[in-house]
Short mmCIF file of C-alpha atoms in Angstrom, two decimals:
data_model
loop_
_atom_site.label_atom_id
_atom_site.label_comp_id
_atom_site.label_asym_id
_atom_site.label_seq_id
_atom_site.Cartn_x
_atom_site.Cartn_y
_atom_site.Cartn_z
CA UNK A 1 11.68 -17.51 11.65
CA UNK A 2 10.75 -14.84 13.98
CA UNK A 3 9.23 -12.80 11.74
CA UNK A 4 7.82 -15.73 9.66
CA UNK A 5 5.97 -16.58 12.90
CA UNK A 6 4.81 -13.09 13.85
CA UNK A 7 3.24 -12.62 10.04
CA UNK A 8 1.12 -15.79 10.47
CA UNK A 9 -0.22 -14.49 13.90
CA UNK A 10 -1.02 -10.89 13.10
CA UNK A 11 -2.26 -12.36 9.53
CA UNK A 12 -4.77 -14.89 11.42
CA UNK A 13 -5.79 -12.62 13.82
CA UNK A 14 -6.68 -9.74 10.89
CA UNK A 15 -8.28 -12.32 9.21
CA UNK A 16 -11.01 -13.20 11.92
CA UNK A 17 -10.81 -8.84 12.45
CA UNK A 18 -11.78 -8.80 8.77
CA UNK A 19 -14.22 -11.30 8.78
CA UNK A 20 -16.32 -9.52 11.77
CA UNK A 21 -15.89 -5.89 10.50
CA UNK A 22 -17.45 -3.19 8.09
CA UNK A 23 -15.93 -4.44 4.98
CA UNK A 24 -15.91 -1.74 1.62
CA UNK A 25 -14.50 -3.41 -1.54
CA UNK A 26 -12.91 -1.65 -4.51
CA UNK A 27 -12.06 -3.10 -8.06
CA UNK A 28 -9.32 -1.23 -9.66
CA UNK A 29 -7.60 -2.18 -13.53
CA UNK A 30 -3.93 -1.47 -14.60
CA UNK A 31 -3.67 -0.29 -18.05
CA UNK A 32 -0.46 0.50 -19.81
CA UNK A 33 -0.44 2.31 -23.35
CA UNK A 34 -4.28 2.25 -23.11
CA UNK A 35 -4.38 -1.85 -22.58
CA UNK A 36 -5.34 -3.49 -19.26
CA UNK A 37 -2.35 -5.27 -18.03
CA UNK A 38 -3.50 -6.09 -14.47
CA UNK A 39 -6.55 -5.92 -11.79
CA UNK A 40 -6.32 -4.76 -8.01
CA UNK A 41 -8.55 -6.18 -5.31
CA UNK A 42 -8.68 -3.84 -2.40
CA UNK A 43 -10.95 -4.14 1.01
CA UNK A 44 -11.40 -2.09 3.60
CA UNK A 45 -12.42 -3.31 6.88
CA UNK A 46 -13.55 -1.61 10.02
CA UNK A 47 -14.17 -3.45 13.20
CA UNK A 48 -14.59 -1.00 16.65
CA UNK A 49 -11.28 0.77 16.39
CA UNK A 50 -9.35 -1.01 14.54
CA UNK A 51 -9.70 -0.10 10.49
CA UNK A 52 -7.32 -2.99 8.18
CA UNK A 53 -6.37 -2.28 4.43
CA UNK A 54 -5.84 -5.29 2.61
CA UNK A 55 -4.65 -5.47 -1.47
CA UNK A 56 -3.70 -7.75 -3.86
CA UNK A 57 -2.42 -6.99 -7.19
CA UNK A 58 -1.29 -8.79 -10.49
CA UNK A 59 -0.04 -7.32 -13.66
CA UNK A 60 1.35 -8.99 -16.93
CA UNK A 61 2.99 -7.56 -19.79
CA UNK A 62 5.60 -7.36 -21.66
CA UNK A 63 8.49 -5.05 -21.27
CA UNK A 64 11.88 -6.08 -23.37
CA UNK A 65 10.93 -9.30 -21.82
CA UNK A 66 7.59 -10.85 -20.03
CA UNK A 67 6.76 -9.21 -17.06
CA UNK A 68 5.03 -10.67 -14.32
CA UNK A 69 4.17 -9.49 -11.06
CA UNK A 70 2.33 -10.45 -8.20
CA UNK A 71 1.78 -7.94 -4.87
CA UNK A 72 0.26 -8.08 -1.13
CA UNK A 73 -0.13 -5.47 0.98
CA UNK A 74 -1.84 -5.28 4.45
CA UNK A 75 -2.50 -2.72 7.36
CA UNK A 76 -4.05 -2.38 10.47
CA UNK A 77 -4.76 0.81 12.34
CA UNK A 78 -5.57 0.44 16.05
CA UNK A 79 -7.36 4.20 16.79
CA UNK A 80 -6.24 5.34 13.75
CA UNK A 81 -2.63 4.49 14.52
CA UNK A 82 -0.25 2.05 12.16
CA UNK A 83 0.40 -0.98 14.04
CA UNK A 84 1.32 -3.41 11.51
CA UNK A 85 1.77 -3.50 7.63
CA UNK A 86 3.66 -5.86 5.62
CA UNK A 87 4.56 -5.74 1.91
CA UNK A 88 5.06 -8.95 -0.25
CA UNK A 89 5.83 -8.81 -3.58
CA UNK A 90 6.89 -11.44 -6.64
CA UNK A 91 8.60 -10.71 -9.99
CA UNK A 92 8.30 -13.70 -12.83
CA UNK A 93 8.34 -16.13 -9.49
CA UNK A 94 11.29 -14.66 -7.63
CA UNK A 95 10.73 -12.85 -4.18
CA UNK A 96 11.64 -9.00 -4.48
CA UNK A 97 10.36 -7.75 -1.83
CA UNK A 98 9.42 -9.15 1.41
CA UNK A 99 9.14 -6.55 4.33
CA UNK A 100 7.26 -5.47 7.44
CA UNK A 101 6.98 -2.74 9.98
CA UNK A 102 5.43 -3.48 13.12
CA UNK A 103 4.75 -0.76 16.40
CA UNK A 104 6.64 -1.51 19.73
CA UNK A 105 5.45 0.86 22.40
CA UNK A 106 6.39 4.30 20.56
CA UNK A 107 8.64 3.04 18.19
CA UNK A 108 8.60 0.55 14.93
CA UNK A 109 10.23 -2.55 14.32
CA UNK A 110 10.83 -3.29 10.91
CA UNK A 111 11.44 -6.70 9.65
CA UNK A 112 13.69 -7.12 5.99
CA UNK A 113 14.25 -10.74 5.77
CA UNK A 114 15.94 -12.32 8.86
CA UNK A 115 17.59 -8.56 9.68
CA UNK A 116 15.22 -6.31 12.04
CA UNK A 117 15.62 -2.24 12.63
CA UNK A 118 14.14 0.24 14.42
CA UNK A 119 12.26 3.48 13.08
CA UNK A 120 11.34 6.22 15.12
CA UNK A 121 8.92 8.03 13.31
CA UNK A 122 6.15 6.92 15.68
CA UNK A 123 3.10 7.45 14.99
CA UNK A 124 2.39 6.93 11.88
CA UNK A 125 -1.05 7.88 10.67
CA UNK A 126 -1.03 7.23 6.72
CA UNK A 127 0.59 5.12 4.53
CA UNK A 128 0.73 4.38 0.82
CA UNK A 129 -2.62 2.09 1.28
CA UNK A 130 -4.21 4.84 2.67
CA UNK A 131 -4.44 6.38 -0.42
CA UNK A 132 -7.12 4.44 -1.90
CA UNK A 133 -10.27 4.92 0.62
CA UNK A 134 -8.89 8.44 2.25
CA UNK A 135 -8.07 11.35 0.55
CA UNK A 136 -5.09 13.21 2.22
CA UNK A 137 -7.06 16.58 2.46
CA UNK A 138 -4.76 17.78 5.58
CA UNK A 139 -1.73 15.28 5.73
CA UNK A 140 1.52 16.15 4.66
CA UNK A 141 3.07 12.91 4.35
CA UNK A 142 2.75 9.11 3.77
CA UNK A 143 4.54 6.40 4.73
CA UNK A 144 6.17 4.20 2.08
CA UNK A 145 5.71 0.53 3.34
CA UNK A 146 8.64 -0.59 0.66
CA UNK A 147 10.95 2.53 1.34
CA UNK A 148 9.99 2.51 4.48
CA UNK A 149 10.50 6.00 4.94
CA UNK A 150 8.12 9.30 5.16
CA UNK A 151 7.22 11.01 1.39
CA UNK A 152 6.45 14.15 1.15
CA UNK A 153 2.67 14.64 -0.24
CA UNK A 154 1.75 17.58 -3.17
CA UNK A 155 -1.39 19.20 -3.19
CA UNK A 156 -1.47 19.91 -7.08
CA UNK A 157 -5.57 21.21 -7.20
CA UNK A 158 -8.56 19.29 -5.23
CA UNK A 159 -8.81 16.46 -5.22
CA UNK A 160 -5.63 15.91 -7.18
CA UNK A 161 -1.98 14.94 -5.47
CA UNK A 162 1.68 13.91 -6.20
CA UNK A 163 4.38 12.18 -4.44
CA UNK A 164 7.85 11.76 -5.51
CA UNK A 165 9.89 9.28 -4.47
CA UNK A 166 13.73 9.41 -4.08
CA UNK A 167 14.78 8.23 -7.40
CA UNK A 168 12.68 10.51 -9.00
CA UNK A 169 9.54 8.75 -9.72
CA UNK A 170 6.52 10.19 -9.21
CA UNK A 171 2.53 9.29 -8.85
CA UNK A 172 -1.03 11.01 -9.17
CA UNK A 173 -3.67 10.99 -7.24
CA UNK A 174 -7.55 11.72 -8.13
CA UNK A 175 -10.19 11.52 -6.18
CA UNK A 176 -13.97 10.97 -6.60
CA UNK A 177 -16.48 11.59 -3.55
CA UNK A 178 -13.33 11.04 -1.06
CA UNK A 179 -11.93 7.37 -2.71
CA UNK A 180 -9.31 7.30 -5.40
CA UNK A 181 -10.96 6.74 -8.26
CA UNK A 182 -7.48 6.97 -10.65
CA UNK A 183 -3.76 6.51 -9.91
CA UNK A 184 -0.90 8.16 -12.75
CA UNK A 185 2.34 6.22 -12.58
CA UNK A 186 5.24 7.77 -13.74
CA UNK A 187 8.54 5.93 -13.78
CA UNK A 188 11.17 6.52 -15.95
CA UNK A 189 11.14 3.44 -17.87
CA UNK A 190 7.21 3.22 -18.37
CA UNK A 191 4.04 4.70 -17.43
CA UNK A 192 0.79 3.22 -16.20
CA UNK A 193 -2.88 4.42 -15.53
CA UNK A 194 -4.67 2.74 -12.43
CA UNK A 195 -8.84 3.50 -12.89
CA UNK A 196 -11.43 2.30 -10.28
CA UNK A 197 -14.00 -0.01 -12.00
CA UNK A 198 -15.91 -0.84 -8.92
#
């Protein structure tokens, strides 16, 4: 309940943030085998010092059985600094994932459910949303909202970079004029191509 209630307030109070701020939106389509799949809606809003990184994604297809997904993310940097992000995520209906990380002085809660721990890899700078409106020209590593952990990032050639995660999958990222204008997904049951439209 705790962390039900903390959600709705930091998720009101972005809200009016994001309604007052700088606000950049991107359009991005999820293709697999060369057919769109799914759509994400991205913004980017800036308001004084605080920057928050909002996306929602859905993708359906078919693999072995129907497969449908639905994802939220959101962020908020105070002076370029992750406060809060939170990670929501359905599979054909059923909850999958449901977590959130949230700073306390120089540390970070994180919330799984009803159980809470602490992380103290304070502060973070970049995480996986980060990805889409800055290109990680000198940073090292991201932080995984769902693994909640720090990933290692690849410079493969400009504007072109890799992460890996622990179980072996990998992405690619490509930027265009300092967005990411294409995301490679490589998992080791599929592959899927993520292209900026807009």
């Amino acid at each position: 309940m705790k962390a039900q209630t903390l959600s709705l307030l930091v998720g009101l109070f972005s809200l009016k943030t994001i309604a007052n701020a700088q606000q950049k939106k991107l359009e991005y389509t999820i293709k697999r085998n060369g057919e769109v799949v799914g759509n994400i809606h991205f913004t980017h809003g800036i308001a004084g010092s605080r920057t928050v990184l909002t996306m929602a994604s859905e993708v359906n297809t078919r693999f072995v059985f129907n497969f449908k997904a639905k994802t939220k993310e959101e962020t908020i940097f105070d002076k370029g600094i992750m406060t809060w992000s939170s990670i929501f995520r359905k599979l054909n209906g059923n909850v999958k994932v449901d977590k959130k990380t949230r700073a306390n002085g120089n540390i970070y809660t994180v919330y799984k459910g009803s159980k809470t721990e602490t992380l103290a890899n304070y502060p973070i700078r970049y995480n996986m949303l980060s990805f889409y409106v800055i290109e990680p020209v000198n940073t090292t590593q991201v932080y995984s909202d769902n693994l909640q952990q720090q990933i290692d990032i690849q410079k493969i050639a400009d504007h072109h970079y890799k992460i890996k995660f622990p179980d072996g999958n990998y992405n690619e990222y490509f930027y265009t004029n300092g967005v990411c204008s294409k995301i490679e997904i490589h998992h080791r049951l599929y592959s899927a191509l993520i292209e900026l439209t807009s």
